[in-house]
Amino acid sequence: MSPYLLETQQEVVECLLEQCQTVEEKFPQASPFAVGIHQLEIQRIKYTVTDYVRTRLKKIEKFAEYALEEELVKEEQSVPRLSPAEFVYAREFHRNTQNHMSEMALKHMPSAFQKLDKSKSMAVPNLNTFIFFKVKENTNDVQIDPREPPVDLSKDEIHISKYLPIAPLLDKSAVKLV
């Protein structure tokens, strides 16, 4: 699992939910055995989608300020990490958290301690976390460890590495997390 948000897959989520709804509407036309199998598969898909959304929301809440800052300074051609709805959620969550902190704690402290240093208080994901990844396409001269020479990654190999050197390959879909 990635230590931080990957590219948003909102279109895929919406497509899956629409497909589930379409299949559920056609249930009465199928045999009872097929209906049971379809319902089981629909429940599995809905659980997977819900878990995906829940995991994204946990990461957004944990790194709200970092996510907002990253979205505001990103280059136009870069991949968006937050959907528009997630961006609004992160902004509101961060604002509400800051207001709560200010109202419940900071205003009761001496004036010298009523300001938070953003650089010290912002939660930042640990991009040096180790991840497992599978290579989707041959890639040459990948610098995984600065103390080691670059390596060539062959299709279908599975590796363990720190997240940071692999992040650009994830964005290009040259590797996938396992």
Tab-separated table of C-alpha atoms in Angstrom:
chain	number	residue	atom	x	y	z
A	1	MET	CA	0.000	0.000	0.000
A	2	SER	CA	1.204	3.460	-0.860
A	3	PRO	CA	2.184	5.718	2.048
A	4	TYR	CA	0.445	8.620	0.319
A	5	LEU	CA	-2.350	9.295	-2.148
A	6	LEU	CA	-1.948	8.010	-5.673
A	7	GLU	CA	-3.766	9.396	-8.705
A	8	THR	CA	-7.496	9.701	-8.125
A	9	GLN	CA	-9.565	6.964	-9.768
A	10	GLN	CA	-12.951	8.665	-9.425
A	11	GLU	CA	-14.053	7.706	-12.962
A	12	VAL	CA	-13.373	4.027	-12.256
A	13	VAL	CA	-15.307	4.187	-8.971
A	14	GLU	CA	-18.294	5.819	-10.674
A	15	CYS	CA	-18.179	3.296	-13.526
A	16	LEU	CA	-18.098	0.338	-11.116
A	17	LEU	CA	-21.044	1.669	-9.124
A	18	GLU	CA	-23.053	2.281	-12.312
A	19	GLN	CA	-22.291	-1.264	-13.488
A	20	CYS	CA	-23.409	-2.657	-10.117
A	21	GLN	CA	-26.675	-0.720	-10.371
A	22	THR	CA	-27.248	-1.981	-13.930
A	23	VAL	CA	-26.676	-5.591	-12.889
A	24	GLU	CA	-28.955	-5.199	-9.847
A	25	GLU	CA	-31.756	-3.886	-12.091
A	26	LYS	CA	-31.502	-7.033	-14.244
A	27	PHE	CA	-31.705	-9.465	-11.272
A	28	PRO	CA	-35.398	-10.340	-11.716
A	29	GLN	CA	-34.670	-11.687	-15.222
A	30	ALA	CA	-32.112	-14.246	-13.982
A	31	SER	CA	-32.533	-17.649	-12.333
A	32	PRO	CA	-32.452	-17.779	-8.498
A	33	PHE	CA	-29.012	-19.391	-8.509
A	34	ALA	CA	-27.605	-16.711	-10.838
A	35	VAL	CA	-29.196	-13.984	-8.697
A	36	GLY	CA	-27.339	-15.301	-5.628
A	37	ILE	CA	-24.019	-15.393	-7.454
A	38	HIS	CA	-24.563	-11.901	-8.883
A	39	GLN	CA	-25.541	-10.500	-5.472
A	40	LEU	CA	-22.414	-11.965	-3.910
A	41	GLU	CA	-20.225	-10.448	-6.624
A	42	ILE	CA	-21.985	-7.064	-6.350
A	43	GLN	CA	-21.417	-7.058	-2.569
A	44	ARG	CA	-17.728	-7.856	-3.088
A	45	ILE	CA	-17.316	-5.026	-5.607
A	46	LYS	CA	-19.157	-2.546	-3.371
A	47	TYR	CA	-16.989	-3.547	-0.408
A	48	THR	CA	-13.811	-3.059	-2.460
A	49	VAL	CA	-14.958	0.358	-3.692
A	50	THR	CA	-15.975	1.402	-0.170
A	51	ASP	CA	-12.627	0.267	1.219
A	52	TYR	CA	-10.800	2.214	-1.506
A	53	VAL	CA	-12.749	5.397	-0.713
A	54	ARG	CA	-12.346	4.876	3.060
A	55	THR	CA	-8.563	4.468	2.672
A	56	ARG	CA	-8.321	7.624	0.557
A	57	LEU	CA	-10.331	9.594	3.115
A	58	LYS	CA	-8.097	8.366	5.960
A	59	LYS	CA	-5.023	9.544	4.055
A	60	ILE	CA	-6.676	12.866	3.214
A	61	GLU	CA	-7.563	13.426	6.865
A	62	LYS	CA	-4.119	12.398	8.082
A	63	PHE	CA	-2.251	14.585	5.572
A	64	ALA	CA	-4.880	17.276	4.823
A	65	GLU	CA	-2.549	20.269	4.991
A	66	TYR	CA	0.179	18.493	3.016
A	67	ALA	CA	-2.324	17.349	0.357
A	68	LEU	CA	-3.736	20.854	-0.037
A	69	GLU	CA	-0.307	22.407	-0.311
A	70	GLU	CA	0.794	19.812	-2.854
A	71	GLU	CA	-2.314	20.372	-4.983
A	72	LEU	CA	-1.820	24.143	-4.968
A	73	VAL	CA	1.833	24.025	-6.062
A	74	LYS	CA	1.639	21.138	-8.532
A	75	GLU	CA	2.432	21.632	-12.170
A	76	GLU	CA	-0.491	21.764	-14.591
A	77	GLN	CA	0.582	18.669	-16.535
A	78	SER	CA	1.079	16.576	-13.392
A	79	VAL	CA	-1.414	13.943	-12.313
A	80	PRO	CA	-4.053	15.191	-9.843
A	81	ARG	CA	-3.952	13.351	-6.546
A	82	LEU	CA	-7.284	14.738	-5.317
A	83	SER	CA	-10.602	14.823	-7.112
A	84	PRO	CA	-12.497	18.127	-6.899
A	85	ALA	CA	-14.760	16.681	-4.190
A	86	GLU	CA	-11.749	15.369	-2.232
A	87	PHE	CA	-10.067	18.770	-2.505
A	88	VAL	CA	-13.140	20.476	-1.027
A	89	TYR	CA	-13.297	17.820	1.706
A	90	ALA	CA	-9.592	18.263	2.550
A	91	ARG	CA	-9.941	22.050	2.653
A	92	GLU	CA	-12.986	21.899	4.941
A	93	PHE	CA	-11.436	19.223	7.148
A	94	HIS	CA	-8.232	21.242	7.535
A	95	ARG	CA	-10.120	24.469	8.247
A	96	ASN	CA	-12.339	22.754	10.832
A	97	THR	CA	-9.342	21.084	12.485
A	98	GLN	CA	-7.487	24.398	12.693
A	99	ASN	CA	-10.551	26.155	14.135
A	100	HIS	CA	-11.037	23.392	16.693
A	101	MET	CA	-7.366	23.519	17.714
A	102	SER	CA	-7.524	27.271	18.034
A	103	GLU	CA	-10.777	27.335	20.014
A	104	MET	CA	-10.045	24.422	22.322
A	105	ALA	CA	-6.355	24.856	23.050
A	106	LEU	CA	-4.409	27.695	21.504
A	107	LYS	CA	-6.537	30.574	22.727
A	108	HIS	CA	-6.089	29.355	26.315
A	109	MET	CA	-2.294	29.394	26.092
A	110	PRO	CA	0.046	32.335	26.628
A	111	SER	CA	0.243	34.607	23.592
A	112	ALA	CA	3.760	33.441	22.750
A	113	PHE	CA	2.387	29.915	22.108
A	114	GLN	CA	-0.815	30.795	20.267
A	115	LYS	CA	0.698	30.456	16.798
A	116	LEU	CA	1.524	27.096	15.253
A	117	ASP	CA	4.609	26.785	13.086
A	118	LYS	CA	3.244	25.196	9.928
A	119	SER	CA	6.491	23.438	9.094
A	120	LYS	CA	6.562	21.740	12.505
A	121	SER	CA	2.877	20.950	12.881
A	122	MET	CA	2.082	19.643	9.388
A	123	ALA	CA	1.788	15.860	9.120
A	124	VAL	CA	3.926	14.647	6.226
A	125	PRO	CA	3.745	11.128	4.750
A	126	ASN	CA	6.815	8.949	5.203
A	127	LEU	CA	7.903	8.541	1.592
A	128	ASN	CA	10.797	6.335	2.679
A	129	THR	CA	8.417	3.553	3.658
A	130	PHE	CA	9.194	0.221	2.013
A	131	ILE	CA	6.714	-1.054	-0.557
A	132	PHE	CA	6.326	-4.134	-2.710
A	133	PHE	CA	5.864	-3.490	-6.399
A	134	LYS	CA	5.488	-5.474	-9.597
A	135	VAL	CA	7.068	-4.261	-12.816
A	136	LYS	CA	4.548	-3.802	-15.640
A	137	GLU	CA	7.048	-2.845	-18.360
A	138	ASN	CA	10.796	-3.168	-18.754
A	139	THR	CA	12.562	-0.135	-17.293
A	140	ASN	CA	16.279	0.565	-17.467
A	141	ASP	CA	18.614	2.498	-15.176
A	142	VAL	CA	16.365	2.925	-12.151
A	143	GLN	CA	18.186	4.461	-9.186
A	144	ILE	CA	16.589	2.658	-6.244
A	145	ASP	CA	19.386	3.262	-3.737
A	146	PRO	CA	21.804	6.187	-4.121
A	147	ARG	CA	24.631	4.038	-2.724
A	148	GLU	CA	24.088	1.346	-5.353
A	149	PRO	CA	24.391	1.434	-9.153
A	150	PRO	CA	21.160	1.833	-11.173
A	151	VAL	CA	19.264	-1.380	-11.871
A	152	ASP	CA	17.205	-2.645	-14.794
A	153	LEU	CA	13.682	-3.757	-13.937
A	154	SER	CA	12.189	-6.534	-16.064
A	155	LYS	CA	8.498	-7.089	-16.686
A	156	ASP	CA	6.640	-9.248	-14.100
A	157	GLU	CA	9.407	-9.048	-11.488
A	158	ILE	CA	8.392	-8.283	-7.911
A	159	HIS	CA	10.639	-6.071	-5.783
A	160	ILE	CA	10.745	-4.350	-2.430
A	161	SER	CA	12.028	-0.795	-2.280
A	162	LYS	CA	11.490	2.561	-0.672
A	163	TYR	CA	8.477	4.401	-2.075
A	164	LEU	CA	10.226	7.632	-3.104
A	165	PRO	CA	12.466	6.274	-5.901
A	166	ILE	CA	9.545	4.261	-7.314
A	167	ALA	CA	6.929	7.060	-7.196
A	168	PRO	CA	7.748	8.415	-10.704
A	169	LEU	CA	7.399	4.892	-12.114
A	170	LEU	CA	4.001	4.558	-10.409
A	171	ASP	CA	2.857	7.820	-11.985
A	172	LYS	CA	3.934	6.532	-15.421
A	173	SER	CA	2.220	3.147	-14.755
A	174	ALA	CA	5.511	1.307	-15.318
A	175	VAL	CA	5.042	-0.488	-11.982
A	176	LYS	CA	2.126	-1.294	-9.704
A	177	LEU	CA	1.951	-1.839	-5.970
A	178	VAL	CA	1.253	-5.337	-4.707
